């Protein structure tokens, strides 16, 4: 399938590692110029360097997506290529705990990175997209939007991202901008594989997945690339679940 992304400029937040890193490599392979963004400056630089070593065009910009001035600086860096065509709001963290024991800081930091980050980044790139009459905003939600014990902050943020997606899609459709979300299930990122209890976690999670195996980062990056392309031009305001058939539970 020809995705026709050659020459597009893609900005992916939280792309120094994990799903974000895999996503920038997939978009680069499809011909995109890449803005690697991560709060960890070293991770961003390393990912951008790896992309360039593989023959792709990439720059790295350290950014805390909850800070307006840093987001504005991030988006400005894409100006050397004519501005952002594809925004992937991927940045997120987990600070799990039962609500009765959860600190205000744990609530605020998780929800702010997921929701305020998507707000600030989307607001910063949309004028460029609207002027070009073409753009893609793809928000990385999660199966956790249905609710997980110990994750009231994370589940609230990811569920809110779906509402954000639907509302923004209605605002932006007439400007040639589509807005969609991808909701991953259990994905075996390098960080997940390095957990000491990963074998037990893998076994328990696999038992709940109808297809009988767990996802890998490429399953998410493939979904993102599809939604970023003109092949998906009539899809907007939707949430694509990449969960192996698992939803709640």
XYZ file of C-alpha atoms in Angstrom:
249
model
C 0.000 0.000 0.000
C 1.426 3.356 -1.032
C 1.059 5.868 1.809
C 2.404 8.897 -0.101
C 4.092 10.549 2.867
C 7.264 11.565 1.035
C 8.419 15.010 2.133
C 5.863 15.418 4.924
C 7.158 16.805 8.230
C 6.234 14.707 11.261
C 6.581 15.765 14.885
C 6.235 13.009 17.461
C 6.275 13.870 21.157
C 7.848 11.419 23.571
C 9.770 9.857 20.698
C 13.093 9.292 22.419
C 12.103 5.754 23.343
C 9.387 3.110 23.219
C 6.385 3.480 20.934
C 7.368 7.031 20.012
C 10.808 5.963 18.827
C 9.354 3.176 16.703
C 6.829 5.635 15.267
C 9.447 8.106 14.062
C 11.363 5.314 12.346
C 8.205 4.094 10.606
C 7.263 7.594 9.431
C 10.838 8.194 8.273
C 10.769 4.968 6.273
C 7.610 6.287 4.585
C 9.521 9.418 3.531
C 8.800 11.890 6.338
C 11.225 14.418 7.741
C 11.241 13.911 11.489
C 11.208 16.191 14.498
C 12.132 13.997 17.464
C 10.821 15.466 20.696
C 11.344 14.186 24.222
C 11.726 15.684 27.682
C 14.930 13.635 27.887
C 17.343 15.578 25.688
C 19.838 12.698 25.437
C 17.170 10.250 24.263
C 15.932 12.727 21.664
C 19.449 13.359 20.353
C 20.267 9.641 20.226
C 17.078 8.813 18.323
C 17.636 11.629 15.825
C 21.245 10.521 15.343
C 20.109 6.948 14.700
C 17.604 8.196 12.138
C 20.242 10.226 10.323
C 22.640 7.275 10.394
C 19.905 5.244 8.683
C 19.715 7.873 5.937
C 16.708 9.877 7.108
C 16.280 13.598 7.773
C 15.794 14.278 11.476
C 16.335 16.887 14.152
C 16.024 16.576 17.931
C 14.343 19.084 20.235
C 14.081 18.604 23.990
C 10.648 19.698 25.170
C 8.388 19.566 28.210
C 5.000 19.502 26.498
C 3.293 21.074 29.514
C 5.231 24.333 29.043
C 3.869 26.675 26.395
C 7.172 28.401 25.638
C 8.951 25.081 25.102
C 6.196 23.844 22.789
C 6.385 27.044 20.748
C 10.147 26.600 20.426
C 9.651 22.960 19.419
C 7.202 23.797 16.636
C 9.353 26.685 15.428
C 12.215 24.266 14.758
C 10.117 22.546 12.121
C 9.964 25.850 10.258
C 13.179 25.004 8.449
C 11.161 22.403 6.556
C 8.029 24.515 6.113
C 6.189 23.555 9.288
C 4.538 20.473 10.756
C 2.262 18.318 8.598
C 1.791 15.406 11.002
C 1.590 15.715 14.782
C 1.609 12.621 16.961
C 0.744 13.427 20.580
C 2.468 10.465 22.188
C 4.059 11.925 25.336
C 2.790 10.376 28.541
C 3.839 8.956 31.893
C 2.388 6.665 34.535
C 2.339 7.299 38.266
C 0.102 4.525 39.498
C -1.583 4.275 42.865
C -5.003 3.890 44.384
C -6.883 7.173 44.472
C -7.053 7.330 48.269
C -3.242 7.241 48.359
C -2.551 9.299 45.225
C -0.837 12.652 45.639
C -2.050 15.769 43.876
C 1.308 15.903 42.098
C 0.856 12.368 40.745
C -2.577 13.319 39.416
C -1.507 16.628 37.907
C 1.688 15.427 36.240
C 0.042 12.474 34.485
C -3.073 14.341 33.334
C -1.122 17.448 32.310
C 1.371 15.598 30.135
C -1.388 13.646 28.378
C -4.039 16.339 27.992
C -2.368 19.713 28.383
C 0.473 18.446 26.203
C -1.934 17.469 23.437
C -3.700 20.839 23.775
C -0.537 22.936 23.599
C 1.077 20.970 20.771
C -2.096 20.814 18.688
C -2.803 24.503 19.158
C 0.746 25.333 18.086
C 0.719 23.356 14.826
C -2.863 23.824 13.650
C -2.487 27.300 12.104
C 0.189 25.898 9.762
C -2.008 22.938 8.827
C -5.048 25.119 8.274
C -3.084 27.387 5.961
C -1.859 24.407 3.932
C -5.347 22.833 3.909
C -3.747 19.528 4.939
C -2.785 18.093 8.287
C -2.898 15.083 10.564
C -3.205 15.056 14.346
C -2.911 11.599 15.881
C -3.340 11.187 19.614
C -2.000 8.122 21.402
C -4.677 7.047 23.861
C -4.820 3.613 25.527
C -7.073 0.669 26.257
C -6.800 2.004 29.817
C -9.428 4.598 28.891
C -11.940 1.947 29.992
C -10.423 2.093 33.479
C -7.705 0.201 35.319
C -7.472 -0.093 39.103
C -4.629 2.037 40.377
C -4.686 4.216 37.267
C -7.447 6.768 37.826
C -5.115 9.547 36.661
C -3.860 7.702 33.567
C -7.294 6.340 32.631
C -8.855 9.791 32.995
C -6.175 11.358 30.815
C -6.443 8.744 28.082
C -10.252 8.845 28.097
C -10.123 12.627 27.927
C -7.872 12.359 24.899
C -10.651 10.542 23.030
C -13.097 13.366 23.727
C -10.446 15.873 22.699
C -9.962 13.938 19.452
C -13.649 13.921 18.568
C -14.186 17.601 19.312
C -11.070 18.729 17.452
C -11.966 16.596 14.434
C -15.256 18.476 14.140
C -13.484 21.824 14.361
C -10.780 21.045 11.828
C -12.406 18.936 9.131
C -13.266 21.892 6.898
C -9.594 22.877 6.843
C -8.414 19.540 5.463
C -7.119 18.379 8.846
C -8.076 14.970 10.220
C -7.809 14.138 13.919
C -7.764 10.571 15.188
C -6.627 8.529 18.160
C -4.845 5.203 18.479
C -5.513 3.161 21.615
C -2.802 0.559 22.217
C -3.306 -2.495 24.346
C -0.425 -4.322 26.021
C 2.619 -3.490 23.920
C 5.977 -5.150 24.528
C 8.246 -2.122 24.510
C 11.914 -2.501 25.484
C 11.102 -0.899 28.827
C 8.353 -3.440 29.444
C 10.595 -6.356 28.513
C 13.220 -5.156 31.010
C 10.870 -5.374 33.978
C 11.972 -8.116 36.398
C 8.470 -9.610 36.495
C 7.919 -9.386 32.724
C 7.481 -13.180 32.165
C 4.624 -13.312 34.676
C 3.163 -10.096 33.310
C 3.350 -11.423 29.757
C 1.651 -14.669 30.660
C -1.187 -12.968 32.525
C -1.757 -10.375 29.792
C -1.621 -12.877 26.932
C -4.375 -14.922 28.545
C -6.710 -11.921 28.197
C -5.958 -11.157 24.541
C -8.300 -12.885 22.053
C -5.655 -13.160 19.301
C -3.388 -15.028 21.710
C -0.275 -12.843 21.576
C 0.861 -9.409 22.711
C 1.512 -6.398 20.537
C 4.829 -4.861 19.569
C 5.670 -1.185 18.934
C 5.439 -1.719 15.170
C 1.742 -2.551 15.553
C 1.183 0.984 16.825
C 3.543 2.741 14.428
C 1.871 1.000 11.467
C -1.516 2.265 12.651
C -0.148 5.792 13.025
C 1.386 5.754 9.544
C -1.916 4.594 8.059
C -3.897 7.362 9.763
C -1.283 9.916 8.690
C -1.659 8.993 5.035
C -4.110 9.972 2.334
C -5.281 6.363 2.325
C -7.105 7.325 5.545
C -8.312 10.717 4.274
C -11.989 9.975 5.098
C -11.282 8.804 8.647
C -11.524 11.485 11.323
C -12.705 11.664 14.910
C -12.264 7.955 15.446
C -10.261 5.838 17.884
C -8.426 2.875 16.402
C -8.013 0.163 19.029
C -4.817 -1.825 18.535
C -5.375 -4.302 21.334
C -5.575 -7.769 19.813
C -9.302 -7.729 20.511
C -9.001 -6.925 24.212
C -10.981 -3.988 25.501
C -11.829 -3.912 29.209
C -10.820 -6.396 31.877
